XYZ file of N, CA, C and O in Angstrom:
464
model
N -69.950 -93.724 121.450
C -70.928 -92.663 121.381
C -71.729 -92.586 122.676
O -72.029 -91.510 123.142
N -72.058 -93.767 123.250
C -72.794 -93.772 124.517
C -72.002 -93.052 125.594
O -72.560 -92.366 126.434
N -70.659 -93.231 125.558
C -69.810 -92.576 126.539
C -69.917 -91.059 126.431
O -70.009 -90.359 127.441
N -69.922 -90.542 125.211
C -69.999 -89.090 125.016
C -71.336 -88.539 125.501
O -71.391 -87.466 126.100
N -72.411 -89.287 125.264
C -73.731 -88.859 125.745
C -73.750 -88.861 127.266
O -74.233 -87.922 127.896
N -73.191 -89.919 127.871
C -73.132 -89.996 129.338
C -72.297 -88.851 129.896
O -72.645 -88.249 130.922
N -71.191 -88.540 129.233
C -70.335 -87.443 129.685
C -71.077 -86.112 129.620
O -71.011 -85.310 130.554
N -71.800 -85.885 128.542
C -72.565 -84.644 128.414
C -73.617 -84.541 129.517
O -73.836 -83.464 130.084
N -74.262 -85.671 129.835
C -75.251 -85.681 130.921
C -74.598 -85.379 132.258
O -75.150 -84.645 133.072
N -73.411 -85.955 132.488
C -72.691 -85.717 133.742
C -72.353 -84.232 133.906
O -72.541 -83.658 134.975
N -71.886 -83.623 132.843
C -71.561 -82.191 132.896
C -72.822 -81.381 133.169
O -72.826 -80.453 133.989
N -73.920 -81.747 132.525
C -75.179 -81.023 132.726
C -75.672 -81.156 134.153
O -76.114 -80.179 134.773
N -75.578 -82.353 134.720
C -76.014 -82.574 136.105
C -75.121 -81.808 137.071
O -75.601 -81.168 138.008
N -73.808 -81.867 136.853
C -72.884 -81.139 137.730
C -73.176 -79.640 137.703
O -73.145 -78.965 138.725
N -73.491 -79.133 136.537
C -73.806 -77.712 136.400
C -75.119 -77.379 137.104
O -75.221 -76.401 137.826
N -76.125 -78.225 136.927
C -77.455 -77.949 137.488
C -77.472 -78.073 139.003
O -78.076 -77.267 139.692
N -76.796 -79.091 139.544
C -76.850 -79.354 140.980
C -76.065 -78.316 141.767
O -76.531 -77.786 142.762
N -74.857 -78.035 141.335
C -73.985 -77.144 142.107
C -73.962 -75.719 141.580
O -73.259 -74.881 142.120
N -74.714 -75.442 140.520
C -74.686 -74.140 139.881
C -73.245 -73.743 139.553
O -72.789 -72.651 139.854
N -72.521 -74.678 138.959
C -71.118 -74.491 138.610
C -71.030 -73.899 137.223
O -71.705 -74.342 136.301
N -70.161 -72.934 137.075
C -69.979 -72.280 135.789
C -69.148 -73.163 134.862
O -68.122 -73.714 135.250
N -69.599 -73.315 133.623
C -68.840 -74.032 132.608
C -67.870 -73.041 131.977
O -68.284 -72.076 131.342
N -66.577 -73.264 132.172
C -65.558 -72.358 131.645
C -65.154 -72.719 130.224
O -64.814 -71.857 129.427
N -65.175 -74.014 129.926
C -64.808 -74.474 128.582
C -65.582 -75.748 128.293
O -65.728 -76.610 129.150
N -66.090 -75.852 127.080
C -66.807 -77.042 126.655
C -66.540 -77.226 125.174
O -66.877 -76.370 124.366
N -65.917 -78.341 124.814
C -65.519 -78.562 123.426
C -65.881 -79.995 123.035
O -65.704 -80.923 123.815
N -66.399 -80.171 121.854
C -66.704 -81.494 121.324
C -66.591 -81.443 119.809
O -67.228 -80.617 119.158
N -65.747 -82.289 119.269
C -65.557 -82.357 117.825
C -65.491 -83.831 117.445
O -64.525 -84.515 117.761
N -66.521 -84.321 116.786
C -66.594 -85.720 116.387
C -66.538 -85.802 114.873
O -67.370 -85.229 114.173
N -65.552 -86.519 114.389
C -65.372 -86.753 112.960
C -65.549 -88.248 112.695
O -65.602 -89.044 113.637
N -65.620 -88.676 111.451
C -65.824 -90.099 111.176
C -64.751 -91.022 111.765
O -65.043 -92.133 112.170
N -63.498 -90.576 111.819
C -62.436 -91.460 112.294
C -61.686 -90.928 113.505
O -60.662 -91.482 113.901
N -62.177 -89.852 114.118
C -61.518 -89.321 115.308
C -62.488 -88.421 116.078
O -63.533 -88.036 115.557
N -62.127 -88.117 117.304
C -62.926 -87.199 118.120
C -62.029 -86.516 119.145
O -60.944 -86.997 119.472
N -62.495 -85.392 119.623
C -61.844 -84.641 120.689
C -62.944 -84.056 121.547
O -63.928 -83.529 121.028
N -62.815 -84.189 122.856
C -63.736 -83.485 123.742
C -62.957 -82.962 124.933
O -61.880 -83.448 125.267
N -63.513 -81.959 125.549
C -62.897 -81.408 126.747
C -63.853 -80.449 127.424
O -64.732 -79.882 126.782
N -63.707 -80.338 128.720
C -64.496 -79.365 129.468
C -63.734 -78.949 130.713
O -62.843 -79.653 131.192
N -64.083 -77.796 131.207
C -63.526 -77.278 132.455
C -64.648 -76.546 133.170
O -65.341 -75.726 132.577
N -64.822 -76.874 134.442
C -65.867 -76.263 135.243
C -65.265 -75.303 136.257
O -64.088 -75.398 136.607
N -66.071 -74.411 136.730
C -65.623 -73.408 137.692
C -65.190 -73.978 139.033
O -64.503 -73.313 139.806
N -65.564 -75.214 139.333
C -65.174 -75.821 140.605
C -63.871 -76.609 140.509
O -63.500 -77.329 141.429
N -63.157 -76.499 139.384
C -61.861 -77.158 139.230
C -61.923 -78.520 138.563
O -60.886 -79.132 138.312
N -63.099 -79.009 138.257
C -63.229 -80.286 137.553
C -62.936 -80.042 136.074
O -63.441 -79.092 135.484
N -62.109 -80.914 135.499
C -61.825 -80.793 134.071
C -61.508 -82.166 133.492
O -61.117 -83.080 134.211
N -61.691 -82.293 132.205
C -61.373 -83.527 131.495
C -61.154 -83.203 130.036
O -61.701 -82.239 129.511
N -60.331 -84.004 129.400
C -60.122 -83.902 127.968
C -59.727 -85.279 127.458
O -59.100 -86.055 128.168
N -60.137 -85.551 126.231
C -59.810 -86.836 125.620
C -59.811 -86.678 124.117
O -60.578 -85.902 123.561
N -58.934 -87.415 123.473
C -58.934 -87.501 122.022
C -58.788 -88.967 121.653
O -58.163 -89.743 122.363
N -59.407 -89.337 120.563
C -59.342 -90.718 120.129
C -59.404 -90.801 118.632
O -59.867 -89.881 117.957
N -58.922 -91.912 118.132
C -58.951 -92.114 116.693
C -59.082 -93.599 116.388
O -58.734 -94.446 117.205
N -59.567 -93.875 115.225
C -59.730 -95.238 114.750
C -58.360 -95.754 114.335
O -57.725 -95.194 113.448
N -57.886 -96.818 115.007
C -56.570 -97.382 114.676
C -56.654 -98.308 113.476
O -55.776 -98.359 112.654
N -57.687 -99.069 113.436
C -57.984 -99.909 112.274
C -59.500 -99.989 112.201
O -60.188 -99.276 112.909
N -60.016 -100.833 111.396
C -61.471 -100.847 111.227
C -62.223 -101.346 112.456
O -63.436 -101.266 112.505
N -61.514 -101.847 113.481
C -62.184 -102.418 114.641
C -61.775 -101.824 115.989
O -62.393 -102.123 116.994
N -60.727 -101.036 116.044
C -60.220 -100.584 117.343
C -60.065 -99.072 117.397
O -59.657 -98.442 116.428
N -60.396 -98.518 118.547
C -60.213 -97.092 118.798
C -59.125 -96.931 119.848
O -59.085 -97.661 120.838
N -58.253 -96.002 119.648
C -57.229 -95.663 120.620
C -57.555 -94.279 121.176
O -57.804 -93.348 120.406
N -57.582 -94.172 122.492
C -57.916 -92.890 123.123
C -56.863 -92.545 124.166
O -56.259 -93.419 124.774
N -56.680 -91.250 124.378
C -55.809 -90.774 125.444
C -56.414 -89.498 126.000
O -57.057 -88.745 125.292
N -56.209 -89.307 127.290
C -56.789 -88.123 127.892
C -56.407 -87.983 129.344
O -55.507 -88.662 129.847
N -57.129 -87.097 130.026
C -56.885 -86.866 131.448
C -58.131 -86.262 132.077
O -58.995 -85.737 131.379
N -58.199 -86.385 133.387
C -59.257 -85.714 134.137
C -58.702 -85.280 135.489
O -57.719 -85.826 135.977
N -59.339 -84.261 136.049
C -58.860 -83.680 137.306
C -60.060 -83.238 138.122
O -61.040 -82.734 137.580
N -59.963 -83.435 139.443
C -60.998 -82.956 140.348
C -60.386 -82.739 141.719
O -59.299 -83.220 142.024
N -61.096 -81.993 142.544
C -60.667 -81.734 143.920
C -61.623 -82.451 144.859
O -62.838 -82.286 144.767
N -61.056 -83.241 145.755
C -61.845 -83.986 146.736
C -62.378 -83.026 147.803
O -61.877 -81.906 147.953
N -63.385 -83.462 148.556
C -63.931 -82.595 149.617
C -62.886 -82.139 150.644
O -63.021 -81.072 151.226
N -61.812 -82.931 150.835
C -60.775 -82.538 151.788
C -59.769 -81.551 151.194
O -58.814 -81.153 151.857
N -59.964 -81.156 149.932
C -59.103 -80.161 149.299
C -57.974 -80.745 148.471
O -57.263 -80.017 147.788
N -57.792 -82.047 148.501
C -56.731 -82.685 147.734
C -57.138 -82.788 146.266
O -58.255 -83.193 145.952
N -56.217 -82.410 145.367
C -56.477 -82.469 143.935
C -55.966 -83.787 143.376
O -54.852 -84.207 143.673
N -56.790 -84.434 142.577
C -56.434 -85.689 141.925
C -56.425 -85.468 140.422
O -57.372 -84.928 139.861
N -55.347 -85.904 139.781
C -55.255 -85.804 138.335
C -54.815 -87.151 137.778
O -53.866 -87.761 138.279
N -55.509 -87.606 136.767
C -55.218 -88.900 136.152
C -55.039 -88.712 134.657
O -55.844 -88.050 134.015
N -53.976 -89.279 134.119
C -53.765 -89.344 132.677
C -54.001 -90.807 132.295
O -53.757 -91.703 133.096
N -54.447 -91.037 131.071
C -54.707 -92.413 130.679
C -54.570 -92.613 129.179
O -54.629 -91.677 128.395
N -54.376 -93.866 128.843
C -54.421 -94.348 127.469
C -55.398 -95.517 127.488
O -55.386 -96.321 128.422
N -56.243 -95.602 126.497
C -57.151 -96.738 126.354
C -57.036 -97.237 124.922
O -57.315 -96.499 123.980
N -56.590 -98.464 124.784
C -56.408 -99.034 123.455
C -56.593 -100.544 123.522
O -57.223 -101.051 124.451
N -56.019 -101.267 122.567
C -56.181 -102.711 122.542
C -55.579 -103.386 123.780
O -55.874 -104.537 124.084
N -54.756 -102.671 124.535
C -54.164 -103.204 125.759
C -54.984 -102.853 127.004
O -54.542 -103.080 128.124
N -56.132 -102.221 126.814
C -57.001 -101.883 127.936
C -56.808 -100.447 128.410
O -56.119 -99.640 127.783
N -57.438 -100.149 129.534
C -57.368 -98.826 130.164
C -56.110 -98.773 131.016
O -55.902 -99.625 131.882
N -55.247 -97.777 130.774
C -53.957 -97.679 131.444
C -53.814 -96.306 132.104
O -53.286 -95.378 131.510
N -54.290 -96.167 133.337
C -54.211 -94.872 134.009
C -52.865 -94.665 134.707
O -52.210 -95.619 135.114
N -52.482 -93.406 134.820
C -51.309 -93.036 135.618
C -51.667 -91.786 136.410
O -52.477 -90.977 135.981
N -51.068 -91.659 137.569
C -51.292 -90.496 138.416
C -50.574 -90.690 139.742
O -50.298 -91.823 140.144
N -50.284 -89.605 140.414
C -49.555 -89.672 141.672
C -50.319 -90.455 142.740
O -49.717 -91.059 143.629
N -51.634 -90.489 142.660
C -52.459 -91.170 143.655
C -52.666 -92.655 143.350
O -53.229 -93.381 144.150
N -52.207 -93.126 142.190
C -52.374 -94.519 141.807
C -51.117 -95.280 142.207
O -50.021 -94.965 141.741
N -51.256 -96.291 143.073
C -50.061 -97.020 143.532
C -49.449 -97.850 142.406
O -50.138 -98.279 141.487
N -48.141 -98.045 142.485
C -47.462 -98.882 141.508
C -47.768 -100.348 141.796
O -48.029 -100.732 142.933
N -47.704 -101.162 140.768
C -47.921 -102.595 140.941
C -46.647 -103.190 141.542
O -45.556 -102.991 141.000
N -46.762 -103.923 142.655
C -45.568 -104.534 143.262
C -44.841 -105.449 142.272
O -45.457 -106.079 141.409
N -43.523 -105.556 142.411
C -42.688 -106.289 141.467
C -43.090 -107.758 141.358
O -43.074 -108.336 140.264
N -43.484 -108.388 142.458
C -43.873 -109.797 142.386
C -45.147 -109.994 141.569
O -45.282 -110.968 140.829
N -46.067 -109.049 141.673
C -47.281 -109.137 140.855
C -46.939 -108.876 139.396
O -47.459 -109.543 138.493
N -46.041 -107.938 139.129
C -45.611 -107.682 137.749
C -44.999 -108.939 137.136
O -45.289 -109.294 135.993
N -44.147 -109.630 137.915
C -43.530 -110.862 137.409
C -44.576 -111.943 137.165
O -44.508 -112.675 136.176
N -45.541 -112.043 138.059
C -46.602 -113.042 137.889
C -47.415 -112.761 136.630
O -47.734 -113.679 135.868
N -47.747 -111.508 136.408
C -48.508 -111.140 135.212
C -47.710 -111.417 133.939
O -48.255 -111.906 132.948
N -46.411 -111.130 133.965
C -45.556 -111.393 132.802
C -45.485 -112.892 132.537
O -45.553 -113.335 131.382
N -45.368 -113.692 133.597
C -45.330 -115.143 133.433
C -46.636 -115.652 132.837
O -46.643 -116.456 131.905
N -47.752 -115.192 133.373
C -49.047 -115.636 132.865
C -49.249 -115.240 131.405
O -49.831 -115.995 130.625
N -48.767 -114.067 131.034
C -48.913 -113.611 129.651
C -48.084 -114.455 128.692
O -48.460 -114.638 127.536
N -46.957 -114.989 129.168
C -46.080 -115.759 128.287
C -46.363 -117.255 128.332
O -45.865 -118.005 127.498
N -47.136 -117.719 129.292
C -47.400 -119.152 129.438
C -48.317 -119.656 128.322
O -49.184 -118.942 127.841
N -48.106 -120.903 127.961
C -48.968 -121.534 126.964
C -50.321 -121.818 127.602
O -50.397 -122.207 128.765
N -51.387 -121.646 126.855
C -52.713 -121.919 127.423
C -52.887 -123.404 127.736
O -52.390 -124.257 127.020
N -53.552 -123.689 128.813
C -53.801 -125.062 129.212
C -55.025 -125.580 128.464
O -56.070 -124.954 128.461
N -54.855 -126.710 127.804
C -55.963 -127.334 127.079
C -56.155 -128.716 127.677
O -55.244 -129.555 127.642
N -57.312 -128.955 128.206
C -57.613 -130.255 128.807
C -57.875 -131.262 127.697
O -58.636 -131.018 126.774
N -57.205 -132.421 127.794
C -57.375 -133.472 126.794
C -58.457 -134.434 127.259
O -58.504 -134.815 128.419
N -59.321 -134.803 126.357
C -60.404 -135.744 126.692
C -59.940 -137.167 126.590
O -59.286 -137.682 125.890
């Protein structure tokens, strides 16, 4: 909920500072799911939907897009769930294979327990 309030504040500030027109603004919060999205006249947009997976975890997916001062457009899609925040986009570099192997090894290794 704090995230949604922060997002609403961000949209309000962006609108007030740059006098940017809000083209679309949507928010639907239900007890076990939510959807939000907005699009501004300066090309900034975002959308996300989420739902309660079980009584303790929320799974969300969405995307956001903006144009940098140099004119380059950045778009990111993401999933956020029990496995963490997982972004994808053309501007996000791939993880090198050696780091992927190291992470896989660490995930499969038995935890070290120091014996007294």
